[in-house]
Amino acid sequence: SQQGEEDPQALSIQEGENATMNCSYKTSINNLQWYRQNSGRGLVHLILIRSNEREKHSGRLRVTLDTSKKSSSLLITASRAADTASYFCATDSNQAGTALIFGKGTTLSVSS
Amino acid sequence: DSGVTQTPKHLITATGQRVTLRCSPRSGDLSVYWYQQSLDQGLQFLIQYYNGEERAKGNILERFSAQQFPDLHSELNLSSLELGDSALYFCASSVIAGLNTEAFFGQGTRLTVV
């Protein structure tokens, strides 16, 4: 089944630095979403990028999408300790084209 | 608060037992997703319902079943529980099916099988 795979699995940075996470997927998609999960909590939607978009911004977040490489990246600028969380990308399921399928996520740790 | 309500928040039960997890989606959302999250398997998609009908099926075991009722709330039934079923179970809802809109997640039910 289609699945986004995030890279790296874990990332540790200092406050103020930028954090970049990548997502690769296997087959064509219509849209791709990024979510954030604080430890043991529900996922929270961050941003949706459509297949005809190459870049999207939301506050300190910047998402890019390269459909030719089947990859997306999430950049968090000027990281804060509060950004410490796991980040997931979500892609289609090829079973029915409607389900959200998540990768294993990138665990980001921002130290002050 | 996402508007998605899951009950119970915590559940401890013995192997071989059966439990029911409940999810109330956000008002107006027709699509409900169920996920299982464990440390070694990540966030696994189990099943999706849309307006009462099963829409997509993921890695859901035969011991597990789900349904969505006319009032759009959903229940996930887990039977013949095994130690390996211990996990966080999340429900999410969205207005429509698929990736054209964001999904809203509940806070999850932590199931511990002893």
mmCIF file of N, CA, C and O in Angstrom, chain A residues 25-77:
data_model
loop_
_atom_site.group_PDB
_atom_site.id
_atom_site.type_symbol
_atom_site.label_atom_id
_atom_site.label_comp_id
_atom_site.label_asym_id
_atom_site.label_seq_id
_atom_site.Cartn_x
_atom_site.Cartn_y
_atom_site.Cartn_z
ATOM 1 N N TYR A 25 7.189 8.882 -0.952
ATOM 2 C CA TYR A 25 6.038 8.017 -1.144
ATOM 3 C C TYR A 25 6.209 7.242 -2.446
ATOM 4 O O TYR A 25 7.108 7.524 -3.234
ATOM 5 N N LYS A 26 5.345 6.252 -2.646
ATOM 6 C CA LYS A 26 5.630 5.291 -3.706
ATOM 7 C C LYS A 26 4.904 5.575 -5.016
ATOM 8 O O LYS A 26 5.462 5.399 -6.090
ATOM 9 N N THR A 27 3.649 5.959 -4.936
ATOM 10 C CA THR A 27 2.909 6.151 -6.186
ATOM 11 C C THR A 27 2.244 7.516 -6.200
ATOM 12 O O THR A 27 2.308 8.266 -5.236
ATOM 13 N N SER A 28 1.580 7.822 -7.291
ATOM 14 C CA SER A 28 1.000 9.159 -7.469
ATOM 15 C C SER A 28 -0.018 9.486 -6.388
ATOM 16 O O SER A 28 -0.730 8.605 -5.910
ATOM 17 N N ILE A 29 -0.050 10.726 -6.029
ATOM 18 C CA ILE A 29 -0.991 11.189 -5.003
ATOM 19 C C ILE A 29 -1.745 12.402 -5.517
ATOM 20 O O ILE A 29 -1.325 13.038 -6.482
ATOM 21 N N ASN A 30 -2.830 12.720 -4.857
ATOM 22 C CA ASN A 30 -3.554 13.949 -5.157
ATOM 23 C C ASN A 30 -3.100 15.079 -4.241
ATOM 24 O O ASN A 30 -2.952 16.217 -4.661
ATOM 25 N N ASN A 31 -2.932 14.733 -2.982
ATOM 26 C CA ASN A 31 -2.520 15.708 -1.986
ATOM 27 C C ASN A 31 -1.629 15.021 -0.972
ATOM 28 O O ASN A 31 -1.615 13.798 -0.863
ATOM 29 N N LEU A 32 -0.929 15.803 -0.206
ATOM 30 C CA LEU A 32 -0.101 15.275 0.869
ATOM 31 C C LEU A 32 -0.277 16.190 2.068
ATOM 32 O O LEU A 32 -0.376 17.413 1.911
ATOM 33 N N GLN A 33 -0.340 15.595 3.238
ATOM 34 C CA GLN A 33 -0.526 16.393 4.451
ATOM 35 C C GLN A 33 0.595 16.099 5.437
ATOM 36 O O GLN A 33 1.163 15.010 5.448
ATOM 37 N N TRP A 34 0.869 17.073 6.288
ATOM 38 C CA TRP A 34 1.794 16.890 7.400
ATOM 39 C C TRP A 34 1.020 17.079 8.706
ATOM 40 O O TRP A 34 0.181 17.977 8.816
ATOM 41 N N TYR A 35 1.355 16.209 9.672
ATOM 42 C CA TYR A 35 0.739 16.257 10.989
ATOM 43 C C TYR A 35 1.817 16.259 12.061
ATOM 44 O O TYR A 35 2.935 15.787 11.854
ATOM 45 N N ARG A 36 1.435 16.741 13.209
ATOM 46 C CA ARG A 36 2.319 16.777 14.368
ATOM 47 C C ARG A 36 1.648 16.025 15.508
ATOM 48 O O ARG A 36 0.435 16.076 15.678
ATOM 49 N N GLN A 37 2.469 15.319 16.303
ATOM 50 C CA GLN A 37 1.946 14.612 17.457
ATOM 51 C C GLN A 37 2.839 14.859 18.656
ATOM 52 O O GLN A 37 4.022 14.501 18.634
ATOM 53 N N ASN A 38 2.275 15.474 19.663
ATOM 54 C CA ASN A 38 2.971 15.569 20.939
ATOM 55 C C ASN A 38 2.832 14.221 21.642
ATOM 56 O O ASN A 38 1.850 13.518 21.457
ATOM 57 N N SER A 39 3.794 13.898 22.467
ATOM 58 C CA SER A 39 3.895 12.569 23.057
ATOM 59 C C SER A 39 2.577 12.064 23.630
ATOM 60 O O SER A 39 1.995 12.685 24.519
ATOM 61 N N GLY A 40 2.092 10.941 23.081
ATOM 62 C CA GLY A 40 0.897 10.307 23.603
ATOM 63 C C GLY A 40 -0.397 11.019 23.314
ATOM 64 O O GLY A 40 -1.456 10.641 23.825
ATOM 65 N N ARG A 41 -0.347 12.054 22.504
ATOM 66 C CA ARG A 41 -1.558 12.827 22.193
ATOM 67 C C ARG A 41 -2.025 12.548 20.766
ATOM 68 O O ARG A 41 -1.367 11.867 19.992
ATOM 69 N N GLY A 42 -3.197 13.075 20.434
ATOM 70 C CA GLY A 42 -3.696 12.929 19.075
ATOM 71 C C GLY A 42 -2.911 13.772 18.090
ATOM 72 O O GLY A 42 -2.263 14.741 18.457
ATOM 73 N N LEU A 43 -2.976 13.373 16.818
ATOM 74 C CA LEU A 43 -2.270 14.122 15.789
ATOM 75 C C LEU A 43 -3.000 15.430 15.483
ATOM 76 O O LEU A 43 -4.234 15.489 15.534
ATOM 77 N N VAL A 44 -2.220 16.421 15.124
ATOM 78 C CA VAL A 44 -2.773 17.727 14.775
ATOM 79 C C VAL A 44 -2.322 18.078 13.362
ATOM 80 O O VAL A 44 -1.136 17.985 13.045
ATOM 81 N N HIS A 45 -3.257 18.464 12.545
ATOM 82 C CA HIS A 45 -2.962 18.812 11.159
ATOM 83 C C HIS A 45 -2.127 20.090 11.099
ATOM 84 O O HIS A 45 -2.413 21.069 11.787
ATOM 85 N N LEU A 46 -1.079 20.057 10.271
ATOM 86 C CA LEU A 46 -0.237 21.234 10.089
ATOM 87 C C LEU A 46 -0.503 21.920 8.751
ATOM 88 O O LEU A 46 -0.732 23.136 8.691
ATOM 89 N N ILE A 47 -0.448 21.142 7.679
ATOM 90 C CA ILE A 47 -0.512 21.764 6.366
ATOM 91 C C ILE A 47 -0.887 20.719 5.319
ATOM 92 O O ILE A 47 -0.553 19.539 5.446
ATOM 93 N N LEU A 48 -1.604 21.149 4.308
ATOM 94 C CA LEU A 48 -1.972 20.301 3.172
ATOM 95 C C LEU A 48 -1.393 20.934 1.920
ATOM 96 O O LEU A 48 -1.540 22.142 1.720
ATOM 97 N N ILE A 49 -0.730 20.128 1.113
ATOM 98 C CA ILE A 49 -0.205 20.627 -0.152
ATOM 99 C C ILE A 49 -0.769 19.765 -1.274
ATOM 100 O O ILE A 49 -0.798 18.533 -1.190
ATOM 101 N N ARG A 50 -1.272 20.417 -2.302
ATOM 102 C CA ARG A 50 -1.895 19.699 -3.414
ATOM 103 C C ARG A 50 -0.835 19.330 -4.447
ATOM 104 O O ARG A 50 0.222 19.944 -4.518
ATOM 105 N N SER A 51 -1.147 18.355 -5.256
ATOM 106 C CA SER A 51 -0.156 17.839 -6.198
ATOM 107 C C SER A 51 0.263 18.876 -7.235
ATOM 108 O O SER A 51 1.340 18.752 -7.827
ATOM 109 N N ASN A 52 -0.551 19.902 -7.442
ATOM 110 C CA ASN A 52 -0.178 20.940 -8.412
ATOM 111 C C ASN A 52 0.532 22.128 -7.747
ATOM 112 O O ASN A 52 0.813 23.135 -8.389
ATOM 113 N N GLU A 53 0.813 21.989 -6.472
ATOM 114 C CA GLU A 53 1.552 23.025 -5.752
ATOM 115 C C GLU A 53 2.975 22.538 -5.513
ATOM 116 O O GLU A 53 3.202 21.348 -5.272
ATOM 117 N N ARG A 54 3.916 23.460 -5.512
ATOM 118 C CA ARG A 54 5.314 23.081 -5.287
ATOM 119 C C ARG A 54 5.791 23.496 -3.905
ATOM 120 O O ARG A 54 6.726 22.909 -3.357
ATOM 121 N N GLU A 55 5.166 24.519 -3.363
ATOM 122 C CA GLU A 55 5.621 25.028 -2.074
ATOM 123 C C GLU A 55 4.451 25.702 -1.377
ATOM 124 O O GLU A 55 3.591 26.311 -2.012
ATOM 125 N N LYS A 56 4.442 25.566 -0.052
ATOM 126 C CA LYS A 56 3.391 26.193 0.733
ATOM 127 C C LYS A 56 3.959 26.626 2.067
ATOM 128 O O LYS A 56 4.814 25.942 2.641
ATOM 129 N N HIS A 57 3.492 27.760 2.564
ATOM 130 C CA HIS A 57 3.985 28.296 3.824
ATOM 131 C C HIS A 57 2.829 28.424 4.813
ATOM 132 O O HIS A 57 1.701 28.725 4.437
ATOM 133 N N SER A 58 3.167 28.223 6.076
ATOM 134 C CA SER A 58 2.212 28.490 7.150
ATOM 135 C C SER A 58 3.019 28.871 8.376
ATOM 136 O O SER A 58 3.597 28.024 9.034
ATOM 137 N N GLY A 59 3.065 30.153 8.675
ATOM 138 C CA GLY A 59 3.865 30.625 9.801
ATOM 139 C C GLY A 59 5.322 30.252 9.630
ATOM 140 O O GLY A 59 5.952 30.590 8.628
ATOM 141 N N ARG A 60 5.881 29.515 10.584
ATOM 142 C CA ARG A 60 7.286 29.097 10.502
ATOM 143 C C ARG A 60 7.454 27.780 9.725
ATOM 144 O O ARG A 60 8.548 27.235 9.672
ATOM 145 N N LEU A 61 6.398 27.277 9.160
ATOM 146 C CA LEU A 61 6.451 26.034 8.403
ATOM 147 C C LEU A 61 6.533 26.312 6.904
ATOM 148 O O LEU A 61 5.855 27.198 6.387
ATOM 149 N N ARG A 62 7.385 25.519 6.248
ATOM 150 C CA ARG A 62 7.458 25.583 4.794
ATOM 151 C C ARG A 62 7.462 24.151 4.286
ATOM 152 O O ARG A 62 8.282 23.337 4.698
ATOM 153 N N VAL A 63 6.539 23.856 3.413
ATOM 154 C CA VAL A 63 6.434 22.514 2.846
ATOM 155 C C VAL A 63 6.685 22.598 1.345
ATOM 156 O O VAL A 63 6.178 23.500 0.676
ATOM 157 N N THR A 64 7.474 21.665 0.860
ATOM 158 C CA THR A 64 7.680 21.557 -0.575
ATOM 159 C C THR A 64 7.208 20.194 -1.044
ATOM 160 O O THR A 64 7.160 19.229 -0.271
ATOM 161 N N LEU A 65 6.862 20.132 -2.295
ATOM 162 C CA LEU A 65 6.414 18.878 -2.896
ATOM 163 C C LEU A 65 7.050 18.733 -4.268
ATOM 164 O O LEU A 65 6.959 19.646 -5.094
ATOM 165 N N ASP A 66 7.701 17.616 -4.482
ATOM 166 C CA ASP A 66 8.305 17.300 -5.771
ATOM 167 C C ASP A 66 7.677 16.001 -6.268
ATOM 168 O O ASP A 66 8.080 14.920 -5.855
ATOM 169 N N THR A 67 6.685 16.139 -7.113
ATOM 170 C CA THR A 67 5.962 14.948 -7.559
ATOM 171 C C THR A 67 6.813 14.070 -8.473
ATOM 172 O O THR A 67 6.583 12.873 -8.568
ATOM 173 N N SER A 68 7.806 14.668 -9.135
ATOM 174 C CA SER A 68 8.662 13.854 -10.010
ATOM 175 C C SER A 68 9.560 12.938 -9.196
ATOM 176 O O SER A 68 9.883 11.828 -9.617
ATOM 177 N N LYS A 69 9.932 13.396 -8.008
ATOM 178 C CA LYS A 69 10.755 12.569 -7.112
ATOM 179 C C LYS A 69 9.915 11.863 -6.067
ATOM 180 O O LYS A 69 10.446 11.115 -5.240
ATOM 181 N N LYS A 70 8.618 12.121 -6.087
ATOM 182 C CA LYS A 70 7.718 11.523 -5.104
ATOM 183 C C LYS A 70 8.234 11.804 -3.689
ATOM 184 O O LYS A 70 8.421 10.885 -2.877
ATOM 185 N N SER A 71 8.445 13.056 -3.413
ATOM 186 C CA SER A 71 8.957 13.416 -2.096
ATOM 187 C C SER A 71 8.435 14.781 -1.670
ATOM 188 O O SER A 71 8.063 15.629 -2.504
ATOM 189 N N SER A 72 8.418 14.964 -0.370
ATOM 190 C CA SER A 72 8.007 16.229 0.229
ATOM 191 C C SER A 72 8.938 16.530 1.382
ATOM 192 O O SER A 72 9.527 15.611 1.978
ATOM 193 N N SER A 73 9.083 17.792 1.696
ATOM 194 C CA SER A 73 9.875 18.153 2.864
ATOM 195 C C SER A 73 9.127 19.172 3.700
ATOM 196 O O SER A 73 8.347 19.975 3.185
ATOM 197 N N LEU A 74 9.358 19.077 4.996
ATOM 198 C CA LEU A 74 8.794 20.026 5.952
ATOM 199 C C LEU A 74 9.948 20.741 6.628
ATOM 200 O O LEU A 74 10.810 20.096 7.220
ATOM 201 N N LEU A 75 9.959 22.041 6.518
ATOM 202 C CA LEU A 75 10.988 22.857 7.158
ATOM 203 C C LEU A 75 10.338 23.675 8.266
ATOM 204 O O LEU A 75 9.342 24.360 8.033
ATOM 205 N N ILE A 76 10.898 23.566 9.446
ATOM 206 C CA ILE A 76 10.468 24.406 10.565
ATOM 207 C C ILE A 76 11.598 25.383 10.829
ATOM 208 O O ILE A 76 12.721 24.971 11.156
ATOM 209 N N THR A 77 11.339 26.652 10.680
ATOM 210 C CA THR A 77 12.384 27.645 10.888
ATOM 211 C C THR A 77 12.377 28.151 12.329
ATOM 212 O O THR A 77 11.348 28.126 13.006
#
